[in-house]
Coordinates of C-alpha atoms and ligand atoms in Angstrom, one line a residue:
X1 CA 0.0 0.0 0.0
X2 CA 1.3 3.5 -0.9
X3 CA 2.5 5.3 2.2
X4 CA 1.1 8.8 3.0
X5 CA 3.5 11.5 1.9
X6 CA 4.6 13.8 4.7
X7 CA 6.7 17.0 4.9
X8 CA 9.2 16.9 7.8
X9 CA 9.9 20.6 8.5
X10 CA 12.8 20.2 10.9
X11 CA 15.2 17.5 12.2
X12 CA 14.1 14.9 14.9
X13 CA 16.2 12.6 16.9
X14 CA 17.0 9.3 15.2
X15 CA 14.6 7.4 17.4
X16 CA 11.8 9.5 15.8
X17 CA 13.0 9.6 12.3
X18 CA 13.1 5.8 12.0
X19 CA 9.4 5.2 12.9
X20 CA 8.4 8.2 10.8
X21 CA 10.0 6.8 7.7
X22 CA 8.5 3.4 8.3
X23 CA 5.0 4.8 8.3
X24 CA 5.3 7.7 5.9
X25 CA 7.1 8.7 2.7
X26 CA 9.0 11.6 4.3
X27 CA 10.1 14.7 2.4
X28 CA 12.9 16.4 4.4
X29 CA 12.1 20.1 3.9
X30 CA 15.0 21.3 6.1
X31 CA 17.5 19.6 3.9
X32 CA 16.3 21.2 0.7
X33 CA 18.6 23.7 -0.9
X34 CA 15.7 25.5 -2.7
X35 CA 12.7 25.1 -0.5
X36 CA 10.3 26.8 -2.8
X37 CA 11.3 24.5 -5.7
X38 CA 11.1 21.5 -3.3
X39 CA 7.5 22.3 -2.4
X40 CA 6.7 22.9 -6.1
X41 CA 8.1 19.5 -6.9
X42 CA 6.7 17.5 -4.0
X43 CA 3.8 19.6 -2.6
X44 CA 0.9 18.2 -4.6
X45 CA 1.0 14.8 -3.0
X46 CA 1.9 15.8 0.6
X47 CA -1.0 15.1 3.0
X48 CA 0.7 15.8 6.3
X49 CA 3.2 18.1 8.0
X50 CA 5.4 17.1 10.9
X51 CA 6.9 20.3 12.4
X52 CA 8.5 21.6 15.5
X53 CA 7.0 24.2 17.9
X54 CA 9.4 26.9 17.0
X55 CA 9.2 26.2 13.2
X56 CA 5.5 25.7 12.7
X57 CA 3.9 26.0 9.3
X58 CA 3.2 29.4 7.7
X59 CA 0.6 30.2 5.1
X60 CA 3.0 30.0 2.2
X61 CA 3.9 26.4 3.2
X62 CA 0.3 25.4 3.8
X63 CA -0.8 27.0 0.4
X64 CA 1.9 25.0 -1.4
X65 CA 0.3 21.7 -0.2
X66 CA -3.1 21.4 -1.8
X67 CA -3.7 17.9 -0.4
X68 CA -2.7 18.8 3.2
X69 CA -4.9 17.3 5.9
X70 CA -3.0 17.6 9.1
X71 CA -0.2 19.5 10.8
X72 CA 1.4 17.7 13.8
X73 CA 3.5 19.9 16.0
X74 CA 6.4 18.5 18.1
X75 CA 5.9 20.9 21.0
X76 CA 3.1 22.5 23.0
X77 CA 3.4 25.9 21.4
X78 CA 1.6 26.2 18.0
X79 CA 2.0 29.9 17.6
X80 CA 4.2 29.4 14.5
X81 CA 1.4 27.6 12.7
X82 CA -1.0 29.7 10.7
X83 CA -4.2 28.5 12.3
X84 CA -6.3 30.7 10.0
X85 CA -4.8 29.2 6.9
X86 CA -5.4 25.7 8.4
X87 CA -9.0 26.5 9.4
X88 CA -9.8 27.9 5.9
X89 CA -9.2 24.4 4.5
X90 CA -10.3 22.3 7.4
X91 CA -6.7 21.2 8.1
X92 CA -6.3 19.6 11.6
X93 CA -3.5 20.8 13.9
X94 CA -2.2 18.9 16.8
X95 CA 0.5 19.5 19.4
X96 CA 2.2 17.7 22.3
X97 CA 1.0 19.1 25.6
X98 CA 1.3 17.4 29.0
X99 CA 4.2 15.2 28.2
X100 CA 6.6 18.1 28.4
X101 CA 5.0 20.2 31.1
X102 CA 7.1 19.2 34.1
X103 CA 10.4 19.3 32.3
X104 CA 9.7 22.8 31.2
X105 CA 8.7 23.8 34.7
X106 CA 11.8 22.1 36.1
X107 CA 14.1 24.1 33.8
X108 CA 12.4 27.3 34.6
X109 CA 13.0 26.8 38.3
X110 CA 16.5 25.6 37.7
X111 CA 17.2 28.8 35.7
X112 CA 15.9 30.9 38.6
X113 CA 18.1 29.0 41.1
X114 CA 21.2 28.9 38.9
X115 CA 21.0 32.6 38.1
X116 CA 20.2 33.7 41.6
X117 CA 22.9 31.6 43.2
X118 CA 25.5 32.2 40.4
X119 CA 25.9 28.5 39.6
X120 CA 27.5 29.2 36.2
X121 CA 29.9 31.7 37.5
X122 CA 30.8 29.6 40.5
X123 CA 31.9 26.7 38.3
X124 CA 34.1 29.2 36.4
X125 CA 35.4 30.5 39.7
X126 CA 36.6 27.0 40.5
X127 CA 37.8 26.0 37.0
X128 CA 39.7 29.3 36.4
X129 CA 41.6 29.0 39.6
X130 CA 39.9 32.1 41.1
X131 CA 39.0 30.2 44.3
X132 CA 42.7 29.7 45.0
X133 CA 43.9 33.0 43.6
X134 CA 41.0 35.3 44.7
X135 CA 39.4 33.5 47.6
X136 CA 35.7 33.1 48.4
X137 CA 33.1 33.4 45.6
X138 CA 31.1 36.6 45.7
X139 CA 27.8 36.3 47.7
X140 CA 24.6 35.9 45.7
X141 CA 20.9 36.2 46.3
X142 CA 18.5 34.0 48.4
X143 CA 15.5 32.4 46.6
X144 CA 13.5 30.6 49.3
X145 CA 10.9 32.7 51.0
X146 CA 10.9 35.4 48.3
X147 CA 7.9 36.4 46.1
X148 CA 7.3 34.6 42.7
X149 CA 5.0 35.8 40.0
X150 CA 3.5 33.5 37.3
X151 CA 2.3 35.2 34.2
X152 CA 0.0 32.5 32.6
X153 CA -1.6 29.9 34.9
X154 CA -1.8 27.1 32.4
X155 CA -0.3 23.6 32.7
X156 CA 3.3 24.9 32.9
X157 CA 2.5 27.9 35.1
X158 CA 0.8 25.5 37.5
X159 CA 3.7 23.2 37.7
X160 CA 6.1 26.1 38.2
X161 CA 3.9 27.5 41.0
X162 CA 3.8 24.0 42.7
X163 CA 7.6 23.8 42.7
X164 CA 8.1 27.4 44.0
X165 CA 5.6 26.8 46.9
X166 CA 8.0 24.0 47.9
X167 CA 10.7 26.6 48.2
X168 CA 8.5 28.5 50.7
X169 CA 7.9 31.2 48.1
X170 CA 4.9 33.5 48.1
X171 CA 3.3 32.7 44.7
X172 CA 1.1 35.2 42.9
X173 CA -0.2 34.8 39.4
X174 CA -2.0 36.6 36.6
X175 CA -4.2 35.2 33.9
X176 CA -7.3 36.3 32.0
X177 CA -9.3 35.3 35.1
X178 CA -8.7 33.6 38.4
X179 CA -8.4 29.8 38.0
X180 CA -10.1 27.6 40.5
X181 CA -7.4 25.0 40.5
X182 CA -4.9 27.8 41.5
X183 CA -6.9 29.1 44.5
X184 CA -4.0 28.3 46.8
X185 CA -2.3 31.3 45.4
X186 CA -3.0 35.0 45.2
X187 CA -4.5 36.4 41.9
X188 CA -3.2 39.6 40.3
X189 CA -5.6 41.3 37.9
X190 CA -2.9 42.4 35.4
X191 CA 0.8 41.9 34.5
X192 CA 1.9 45.2 36.0
X193 CA 0.2 44.5 39.3
X194 CA 1.8 41.0 39.2
X195 CA 5.3 42.4 38.5
X196 CA 5.0 44.9 41.3
X197 CA 4.3 42.1 43.7
X198 CA 7.1 39.7 42.9
X199 CA 10.9 39.3 42.9
X200 CA 10.9 36.6 40.2
X201 CA 8.5 36.8 37.3
X202 CA 8.0 33.6 35.3
X203 CA 6.5 34.1 31.8
X204 CA 4.7 30.8 31.2
X205 CA 1.7 31.8 29.0
X206 CA 1.0 30.5 25.5
X207 CA 2.1 33.0 22.8
X208 CA -0.7 34.5 20.8
X209 CA -1.2 37.8 18.9
X210 CA -2.9 39.1 22.0
X211 CA 0.1 38.3 24.2
X212 CA 2.8 39.8 22.0
X213 CA 5.0 42.0 24.2
X214 CA 2.7 41.5 27.2
X215 CA 5.9 42.0 29.2
X216 CA 6.8 45.5 28.0
X217 CA 8.6 48.5 29.5
X218 CA 5.9 49.1 32.1
X219 CA 5.9 45.5 33.4
X220 CA 9.7 45.4 33.4
X221 CA 9.9 48.6 35.4
X222 CA 7.3 47.3 37.9
X223 CA 9.5 44.2 38.4
X224 CA 12.4 46.6 39.1
X225 CA 16.1 46.7 39.7
X226 CA 16.1 43.8 42.1
X227 CA 13.7 41.7 40.0
X228 CA 14.4 38.7 37.7
X229 CA 12.3 37.7 34.7
X230 CA 12.4 34.1 33.6
X231 CA 11.1 33.3 30.1
X232 CA 10.3 29.6 29.3
X233 CA 7.4 30.5 26.9
X234 CA 8.1 32.4 23.6
X235 CA 10.3 35.4 23.0
X236 CA 7.3 37.2 21.5
X237 CA 5.7 37.5 25.0
X238 CA 8.5 40.0 26.0
X239 CA 9.4 43.3 24.2
X240 CA 13.1 42.3 23.8
X241 CA 14.3 45.8 23.1
X242 CA 12.7 47.1 26.2
X243 CA 14.2 44.2 28.1
X244 CA 17.6 44.8 26.9
X245 CA 17.4 48.5 27.6
X246 CA 16.3 47.9 31.2
X247 CA 19.0 45.2 31.7
X248 CA 21.7 47.5 30.4
X249 CA 20.7 50.6 32.5
X250 CA 19.7 48.7 35.7
X251 CA 16.0 49.3 35.6
X252 CA 15.7 45.5 35.7
X253 CA 18.0 43.4 37.9
X254 CA 18.4 40.3 35.7
X255 CA 16.9 37.8 33.2
X256 CA 17.0 34.1 32.7
X257 CA 15.9 33.3 29.1
X258 CA 15.3 30.1 27.2
X259 CA 13.8 31.8 24.1
X260 CA 14.9 34.6 21.8
X261 CA 13.7 36.6 18.9
X262 CA 15.3 35.2 15.8
X263 CA 16.6 32.1 17.6
X264 CA 19.0 30.3 17.3
X265 CA 20.6 33.7 16.4
X266 CA 20.0 36.2 19.1
X267 CA 20.5 39.9 19.6
X268 CA 24.2 40.4 20.2
X269 CA 23.4 42.9 23.0
X270 CA 22.6 39.9 25.2
X271 CA 26.2 38.7 24.9
X272 CA 27.6 41.9 26.5
X273 CA 25.5 41.5 29.7
X274 CA 26.6 39.8 32.9
X275 CA 23.1 39.9 34.4
X276 CA 21.5 37.4 32.1
X277 CA 21.4 33.6 31.9
X278 CA 21.1 32.4 28.3
X279 CA 19.7 29.0 27.5
X280 CA 19.2 27.4 24.0
X281 CA 15.5 26.7 24.0
X282 CA 15.8 23.4 25.7
X283 CA 13.2 23.5 28.4
X284 CA 11.6 20.3 27.1
X285 CA 15.0 18.9 26.1
X286 CA 15.3 15.6 28.0
X287 CA 15.5 12.2 26.3
X288 CA 12.4 11.0 28.1
X289 CA 10.3 14.0 27.2
X290 CA 11.4 14.3 23.6
X291 CA 10.7 10.6 23.1
X292 CA 7.2 11.1 24.4
X293 CA 6.8 14.2 22.2
X294 CA 7.9 12.3 19.1
X295 CA 5.5 9.4 19.8
X296 CA 2.6 11.8 20.3
X297 CA 3.4 13.5 17.0
X298 CA 3.2 10.1 15.2
X299 CA 0.2 9.0 17.2
X300 CA -1.7 12.1 16.1
X301 CA -0.8 11.5 12.4
X302 CA -1.6 7.8 12.5
X303 CA -5.0 8.5 14.3
X304 CA -5.9 11.0 11.6
X305 CA -5.2 8.7 8.7
X306 CA -6.9 5.8 10.4
X307 CA -10.0 7.9 10.9
X308 CA -9.6 7.8 14.7
X309 CA -10.0 10.6 17.2
X310 CA -6.9 12.8 17.5
X311 CA -5.1 12.3 20.9
X312 CA -4.1 16.0 21.3
X313 CA -6.0 18.3 18.8
X314 CA -5.5 22.0 18.7
X315 CA -8.5 22.7 16.4
Ligands
8YV1 C1 9.8 22.2 22.1 C2 8.6 24.3 22.6 O1 10.7 21.4 22.6 O2 6.9 22.9 23.3 C3 7.2 23.9 22.7 O3 6.4 24.6 22.1 O4 9.0 25.4 22.3 C4 9.6 23.3 23.1 O5 9.3 22.8 24.3 C5 10.3 22.6 20.7 O6 9.2 23.1 20.0 C6 10.9 21.5 20.0 O7 11.4 21.9 18.7

């Protein structure tokens, strides 16, 4: 039986590429020298897209695939998929929520701890011989008992809050409305109020056109010179120029970031700062979680072509 033709937008680990190629005829978009010509040559028969959260599928790609039926995203964020273009043609979209939630929350908390306690610098202090030459490592900042803000009380925000409560932190959150499952923690009506009430601000909300730059100059200044922003969502949720300005002139204390505009390239201004922790968008980057994500990508695709209910539909 002829295998369904699928466009693979970005690379997957080998343990995913094998099963994908067993089930589908895979066209490797990311390896094409001329991607427009590649779609012109193969697009007519492609019925599925397997993409990554940060890569998505834009309207130009979707329009080049007249037989497209489903877009399966390896990631919880589907903001890079043109949902309007998909909806116009009844194309299904799926993502991989839940399986990555706790890893993403773990890394967010780890970033706060690492940056507050100077873990990266402390290892350099040992390895560069400074401990012997210059003595004790400079004192850093306490975390436990401080105030933590969660901007976006979804799955990931909830798991971050649970973890922070275990550090005896006072947790406050903001979302479109109070969430019953989060009634253990204080609700703040808006991001500025939230930022004014916390020392650490976690940005955990899904990226949508409505949330673009939700963390702007006013929220950043409300967080203040002693505050730290931790972003494990999407770069678009923060006005990166306002962030850089505030980090450079001291209106914001520090930032721990796993996502960047234009990643994997990033604004070179970040590299000149010593009050940032920079991470390469790896919040879900564990073997266990990525294997679960890859399987869920395939489970959604197989379910669709077998006429079954989709495990994790977006639309
Ligand atoms: C994914 C992410 O690992 O889940 C998302 O939306 O951004 C990451 O957690 C990434 O999309 C994989 O390429």
